[in-house]
Amino acid sequence: MKNIFDAPFLTEIIRTTSNMYRLGWDECNSGNISYLLGENETGQYIALNNVIRSFSLNIDAKKLSGKIFLVTGAGKHFRNVQYNPEENLGIVRISNDGRTAELLWGLSGGGRPTSELSPHLMCHIARLSVNPENRIILHAHPVNLTAMTYIHSIDEKKFTHTLWQFCYESIGIFPDGIGVLPWMLSGTNELAEATAKKIEEFRLVVWAQHGIAGAGASFDEAFGLIETSEKAAEIYIKVMHMPDLNIPSDAQITALAERWNVCPRKGWLN
């Protein structure tokens, strides 16, 4: 058996949680991550027949039965993951009936998976239905994107259009646009179901006055989506109170899309 602390998937999540904390996206114990692992890659590092304990799910996750996820722990701080991954992270497998998550490694000291595990699983089911390669769900609280939801229309077409205008790379990184949900109480099935529905269509879903959920086939994809949209929001926040003398036109944004060989969401550019 290989040493799990040498596992590439562990290195990836440690690097990502550290960066998310450093960028101010995940203060205190906020934010959560789930990473779909392959059975073969996981089995090189841990015994898959050794279930440490189980956790009930409040959804039917049978579509993910047998799937293995590396997840952040409930109440854990991203800044601490690099120092003690075995306490702050866990590897869980969804049971055959889809009603429990079986802990195979980590969450030492009696820890539990993120309290948002069930919403994460709902989002994985949704994304896998449209992209079988999807592996990552990230939830974070980027400052500028969140601030933007206080002062900008949360109509997702208008919200996306502004982000496309305010960062040169935006149209190339998220031509599919960004979904936006109105304020909803966190931790509820209502928010989880709404997010899962949106994430079938959009890889990024903004929660007004709260944060964002991002999906991707890799950490680079999911992290890059949030990183780019957050930069666009930061530029918008910095200049929105000034005269808009040189805002890129839809023709210019379309030219960028053609240059990068991407197709913007139909009807979202004039």
CSV table of C-alpha atoms in Angstrom, one decimal:
chain,number,residue,atom,x,y,z
A,1,MET,CA,0.0,0.0,0.0
A,2,LYS,CA,1.3,3.4,-1.0
A,3,ASN,CA,1.6,6.3,1.6
A,4,ILE,CA,-1.6,8.3,1.2
A,5,PHE,CA,0.3,11.5,2.1
A,6,ASP,CA,2.0,11.1,-1.3
A,7,ALA,CA,-1.3,10.7,-3.2
A,8,PRO,CA,-1.7,13.3,-6.0
A,9,PHE,CA,-5.4,13.8,-5.0
A,10,LEU,CA,-4.4,14.8,-1.5
A,11,THR,CA,-1.7,17.2,-2.8
A,12,GLU,CA,-4.3,18.8,-5.1
A,13,ILE,CA,-6.9,19.4,-2.4
A,14,ILE,CA,-4.3,20.7,0.1
A,15,ARG,CA,-3.0,23.2,-2.5
A,16,THR,CA,-6.6,24.2,-3.3
A,17,THR,CA,-7.8,24.8,0.2
A,18,SER,CA,-4.6,26.7,1.0
A,19,ASN,CA,-5.1,29.0,-2.0
A,20,MET,CA,-8.8,29.5,-1.3
A,21,TYR,CA,-8.0,30.6,2.2
A,22,ARG,CA,-5.1,32.8,1.1
A,23,LEU,CA,-7.4,34.6,-1.4
A,24,GLY,CA,-10.0,35.3,1.3
A,25,TRP,CA,-12.6,33.1,-0.2
A,26,ASP,CA,-13.1,30.8,2.8
A,27,GLU,CA,-12.9,32.6,6.1
A,28,CYS,CA,-13.1,30.7,9.4
A,29,ASN,CA,-14.8,27.4,8.8
A,30,SER,CA,-16.7,28.5,5.7
A,31,GLY,CA,-16.5,26.7,2.3
A,32,ASN,CA,-16.4,23.1,1.3
A,33,ILE,CA,-15.1,20.8,-1.4
A,34,SER,CA,-15.9,17.4,-2.7
A,35,TYR,CA,-13.7,15.5,-5.2
A,36,LEU,CA,-14.9,12.3,-7.0
A,37,LEU,CA,-12.1,9.7,-6.9
A,38,GLY,CA,-11.6,6.6,-8.9
A,39,GLU,CA,-11.7,3.3,-7.1
A,40,ASN,CA,-8.4,2.2,-8.6
A,41,GLU,CA,-6.5,5.4,-7.6
A,42,THR,CA,-8.0,5.3,-4.1
A,43,GLY,CA,-7.3,1.6,-3.6
A,44,GLN,CA,-3.6,2.2,-4.0
A,45,TYR,CA,-3.5,4.2,-0.8
A,46,ILE,CA,-6.2,2.9,1.6
A,47,ALA,CA,-8.1,-0.3,2.3
A,48,LEU,CA,-11.5,0.0,0.6
A,49,ASN,CA,-13.0,-2.8,2.7
A,50,ASN,CA,-12.3,-1.0,6.0
A,51,VAL,CA,-15.3,1.2,7.0
A,52,ILE,CA,-14.5,3.3,10.0
A,53,ARG,CA,-18.0,4.6,10.6
A,54,SER,CA,-21.0,5.8,8.6
A,55,PHE,CA,-23.0,9.0,8.3
A,56,SER,CA,-26.7,9.3,7.3
A,57,LEU,CA,-27.6,11.3,4.2
A,58,ASN,CA,-30.8,13.2,4.0
A,59,ILE,CA,-31.2,12.5,0.2
A,60,ASP,CA,-31.4,9.4,-2.0
A,61,ALA,CA,-27.9,9.3,-3.5
A,62,LYS,CA,-28.3,5.8,-5.1
A,63,LYS,CA,-27.1,7.2,-8.4
A,64,LEU,CA,-23.7,7.6,-6.8
A,65,SER,CA,-23.7,4.2,-4.9
A,66,GLY,CA,-20.1,2.9,-4.7
A,67,LYS,CA,-18.6,6.2,-5.7
A,68,ILE,CA,-15.8,7.5,-3.6
A,69,PHE,CA,-15.3,11.2,-2.6
A,70,LEU,CA,-12.6,13.1,-0.9
A,71,VAL,CA,-14.4,15.8,1.2
A,72,THR,CA,-13.6,18.6,3.6
A,73,GLY,CA,-14.8,18.2,7.2
A,74,ALA,CA,-17.6,19.9,9.0
A,75,GLY,CA,-16.5,22.9,11.0
A,76,LYS,CA,-12.9,22.7,9.7
A,77,HIS,CA,-10.8,25.7,8.6
A,78,PHE,CA,-9.2,25.6,5.2
A,79,ARG,CA,-6.1,27.2,6.6
A,80,ASN,CA,-5.5,24.1,8.7
A,81,VAL,CA,-5.8,21.4,6.0
A,82,GLN,CA,-2.2,21.6,5.0
A,83,TYR,CA,-1.0,21.0,8.6
A,84,ASN,CA,-3.3,18.1,9.4
A,85,PRO,CA,-5.1,16.6,6.4
A,86,GLU,CA,-6.1,13.5,8.2
A,87,GLU,CA,-8.2,15.5,10.7
A,88,ASN,CA,-9.6,18.0,8.3
A,89,LEU,CA,-10.4,15.8,5.3
A,90,GLY,CA,-12.2,12.5,4.8
A,91,ILE,CA,-12.6,9.9,2.1
A,92,VAL,CA,-16.1,8.5,2.0
A,93,ARG,CA,-18.0,6.0,-0.2
A,94,ILE,CA,-21.7,6.1,-0.9
A,95,SER,CA,-23.4,3.0,0.3
A,96,ASN,CA,-25.3,0.7,-2.1
A,97,ASP,CA,-28.7,2.0,-1.0
A,98,GLY,CA,-27.5,5.6,-1.4
A,99,ARG,CA,-28.5,6.5,2.2
A,100,THR,CA,-25.2,6.6,4.0
A,101,ALA,CA,-21.6,7.8,3.4
A,102,GLU,CA,-19.0,5.3,4.7
A,103,LEU,CA,-15.8,6.8,6.1
A,104,LEU,CA,-12.8,5.0,4.7
A,105,TRP,CA,-10.0,7.4,5.8
A,106,GLY,CA,-9.6,10.7,7.7
A,107,LEU,CA,-11.8,12.9,9.9
A,108,SER,CA,-9.8,11.7,12.8
A,109,GLY,CA,-10.9,12.7,16.3
A,110,GLY,CA,-14.5,12.0,15.6
A,111,GLY,CA,-15.0,14.5,12.7
A,112,ARG,CA,-17.8,14.5,10.2
A,113,PRO,CA,-17.9,15.3,6.5
A,114,THR,CA,-19.0,18.8,5.5
A,115,SER,CA,-22.5,19.6,6.6
A,116,GLU,CA,-23.2,20.4,2.9
A,117,LEU,CA,-22.3,16.8,1.8
A,118,SER,CA,-25.9,16.0,0.6
A,119,PRO,CA,-26.1,19.2,-1.5
A,120,HIS,CA,-22.6,18.4,-2.9
A,121,LEU,CA,-23.9,14.9,-3.9
A,122,MET,CA,-26.9,16.4,-5.5
A,123,CYS,CA,-24.7,18.7,-7.6
A,124,HIS,CA,-22.4,15.8,-8.6
A,125,ILE,CA,-25.5,13.8,-9.8
A,126,ALA,CA,-26.6,16.9,-11.8
A,127,ARG,CA,-23.2,17.6,-13.3
A,128,LEU,CA,-22.4,14.0,-14.1
A,129,SER,CA,-25.7,13.8,-16.0
A,130,VAL,CA,-24.4,16.4,-18.5
A,131,ASN,CA,-20.6,15.8,-18.2
A,132,PRO,CA,-19.5,12.3,-17.1
A,133,GLU,CA,-16.0,13.7,-16.6
A,134,ASN,CA,-17.0,16.1,-13.8
A,135,ARG,CA,-15.2,15.4,-10.5
A,136,ILE,CA,-15.1,18.6,-8.5
A,137,ILE,CA,-17.6,20.7,-6.6
A,138,LEU,CA,-16.2,23.8,-4.8
A,139,HIS,CA,-18.1,26.2,-2.6
A,140,ALA,CA,-16.5,29.5,-1.6
A,141,HIS,CA,-17.3,33.1,-0.6
A,142,PRO,CA,-15.4,35.3,-3.0
A,143,VAL,CA,-15.5,38.9,-1.8
A,144,ASN,CA,-16.1,40.8,-5.0
A,145,LEU,CA,-18.6,38.4,-6.5
A,146,THR,CA,-20.6,38.4,-3.3
A,147,ALA,CA,-20.4,42.3,-3.1
A,148,MET,CA,-21.6,42.5,-6.7
A,149,THR,CA,-24.9,40.7,-5.8
A,150,TYR,CA,-25.7,43.6,-3.4
A,151,ILE,CA,-25.5,46.3,-6.1
A,152,HIS,CA,-26.1,44.6,-9.5
A,153,SER,CA,-29.1,43.0,-11.0
A,154,ILE,CA,-29.1,39.3,-10.2
A,155,ASP,CA,-30.7,38.5,-13.5
A,156,GLU,CA,-28.2,35.9,-14.6
A,157,LYS,CA,-28.0,37.1,-18.2
A,158,LYS,CA,-27.2,40.7,-17.1
A,159,PHE,CA,-24.9,39.5,-14.3
A,160,THR,CA,-22.9,37.3,-16.8
A,161,HIS,CA,-22.8,40.1,-19.4
A,162,THR,CA,-21.2,42.5,-16.9
A,163,LEU,CA,-18.5,39.9,-16.0
A,164,TRP,CA,-17.8,39.3,-19.7
A,165,GLN,CA,-17.3,43.0,-20.1
A,166,PHE,CA,-15.0,43.6,-17.2
A,167,CYS,CA,-12.4,40.9,-17.6
A,168,TYR,CA,-10.8,40.2,-21.0
A,169,GLU,CA,-10.6,36.4,-20.4
A,170,SER,CA,-14.1,35.9,-19.0
A,171,ILE,CA,-15.8,35.0,-22.3
A,172,GLY,CA,-13.1,32.4,-23.0
A,173,ILE,CA,-13.3,30.8,-19.5
A,174,PHE,CA,-17.1,30.8,-19.0
A,175,PRO,CA,-18.8,31.3,-22.3
A,176,ASP,CA,-21.7,29.2,-21.0
A,177,GLY,CA,-22.4,32.0,-18.5
A,178,ILE,CA,-23.1,32.0,-14.8
A,179,GLY,CA,-26.3,30.9,-13.0
A,180,VAL,CA,-27.6,33.2,-10.2
A,181,LEU,CA,-29.9,32.3,-7.4
A,182,PRO,CA,-31.7,34.9,-5.2
A,183,TRP,CA,-31.0,35.0,-1.4
A,184,MET,CA,-32.0,31.6,0.1
A,185,LEU,CA,-31.4,30.2,3.6
A,186,SER,CA,-28.2,28.3,3.6
A,187,GLY,CA,-28.2,24.6,4.6
A,188,THR,CA,-31.7,24.0,3.3
A,189,ASN,CA,-33.0,21.5,0.9
A,190,GLU,CA,-34.6,24.4,-1.1
A,191,LEU,CA,-31.1,25.9,-1.7
A,192,ALA,CA,-29.6,22.5,-2.5
A,193,GLU,CA,-32.3,21.5,-5.0
A,194,ALA,CA,-32.1,25.0,-6.7
A,195,THR,CA,-28.3,24.8,-7.0
A,196,ALA,CA,-28.4,21.2,-8.4
A,197,LYS,CA,-30.9,22.3,-11.0
A,198,LYS,CA,-28.8,25.3,-12.0
A,199,ILE,CA,-25.6,23.4,-12.1
A,200,GLU,CA,-26.9,21.1,-14.7
A,201,GLU,CA,-26.9,24.1,-17.0
A,202,PHE,CA,-24.0,26.3,-15.6
A,203,ARG,CA,-20.6,25.3,-14.2
A,204,LEU,CA,-20.8,28.3,-11.9
A,205,VAL,CA,-23.8,29.2,-9.7
A,206,VAL,CA,-23.8,32.4,-7.6
A,207,TRP,CA,-25.8,32.5,-4.4
A,208,ALA,CA,-26.8,36.2,-3.9
A,209,GLN,CA,-25.4,37.8,-0.7
A,210,HIS,CA,-23.6,34.5,0.1
A,211,GLY,CA,-21.1,33.0,-2.3
A,212,ILE,CA,-20.6,30.6,-5.3
A,213,ALA,CA,-20.6,27.0,-6.2
A,214,GLY,CA,-18.3,25.8,-9.0
A,215,ALA,CA,-18.0,22.5,-10.9
A,216,GLY,CA,-15.3,21.1,-13.1
A,217,ALA,CA,-13.5,18.0,-14.4
A,218,SER,CA,-10.4,19.1,-12.5
A,219,PHE,CA,-9.4,21.5,-9.7
A,220,ASP,CA,-7.8,23.8,-12.4
A,221,GLU,CA,-11.2,24.1,-14.2
A,222,ALA,CA,-13.4,24.6,-11.1
A,223,PHE,CA,-10.9,26.9,-9.4
A,224,GLY,CA,-10.2,28.8,-12.6
A,225,LEU,CA,-13.9,29.5,-13.2
A,226,ILE,CA,-14.2,31.1,-9.7
A,227,GLU,CA,-10.9,32.9,-10.0
A,228,THR,CA,-11.7,34.5,-13.3
A,229,SER,CA,-15.3,35.5,-12.4
A,230,GLU,CA,-14.0,37.0,-9.1
A,231,LYS,CA,-11.4,39.1,-10.9
A,232,ALA,CA,-14.1,40.4,-13.3
A,233,ALA,CA,-16.2,41.3,-10.3
A,234,GLU,CA,-13.3,43.0,-8.6
A,235,ILE,CA,-12.7,45.3,-11.6
A,236,TYR,CA,-16.4,46.0,-11.8
A,237,ILE,CA,-16.6,47.0,-8.1
A,238,LYS,CA,-13.5,49.2,-8.5
A,239,VAL,CA,-14.8,51.2,-11.5
A,240,MET,CA,-18.6,51.0,-11.4
A,241,HIS,CA,-19.0,54.4,-9.7
A,242,MET,CA,-17.0,56.1,-12.4
A,243,PRO,CA,-18.0,57.2,-15.9
A,244,ASP,CA,-18.1,54.2,-18.3
A,245,LEU,CA,-16.1,55.6,-21.1
A,246,ASN,CA,-14.5,52.5,-22.5
A,247,ILE,CA,-16.6,49.5,-21.8
A,248,PRO,CA,-16.1,46.7,-24.3
A,249,SER,CA,-18.9,46.3,-26.8
A,250,ASP,CA,-20.8,43.1,-27.6
A,251,ALA,CA,-19.0,43.1,-31.0
A,252,GLN,CA,-15.6,43.1,-29.2
A,253,ILE,CA,-16.7,40.4,-26.8
A,254,THR,CA,-17.9,38.3,-29.8
A,255,ALA,CA,-14.6,38.9,-31.6
A,256,LEU,CA,-12.8,37.5,-28.5
A,257,ALA,CA,-15.1,34.5,-28.4
A,258,GLU,CA,-14.3,33.8,-32.1
A,259,ARG,CA,-10.6,34.3,-31.4
A,260,TRP,CA,-10.7,31.7,-28.6
A,261,ASN,CA,-13.1,29.4,-30.6
A,262,VAL,CA,-15.8,29.4,-27.9
A,263,CYS,CA,-19.6,29.8,-28.3
A,264,PRO,CA,-21.2,32.3,-25.9
A,265,ARG,CA,-24.6,31.3,-24.5
A,266,LYS,CA,-27.1,31.9,-27.3
A,267,GLY,CA,-28.9,35.2,-27.0
A,268,TRP,CA,-26.7,36.6,-24.2
A,269,LEU,CA,-24.8,38.9,-26.6
A,270,ASN,CA,-26.4,41.4,-29.1
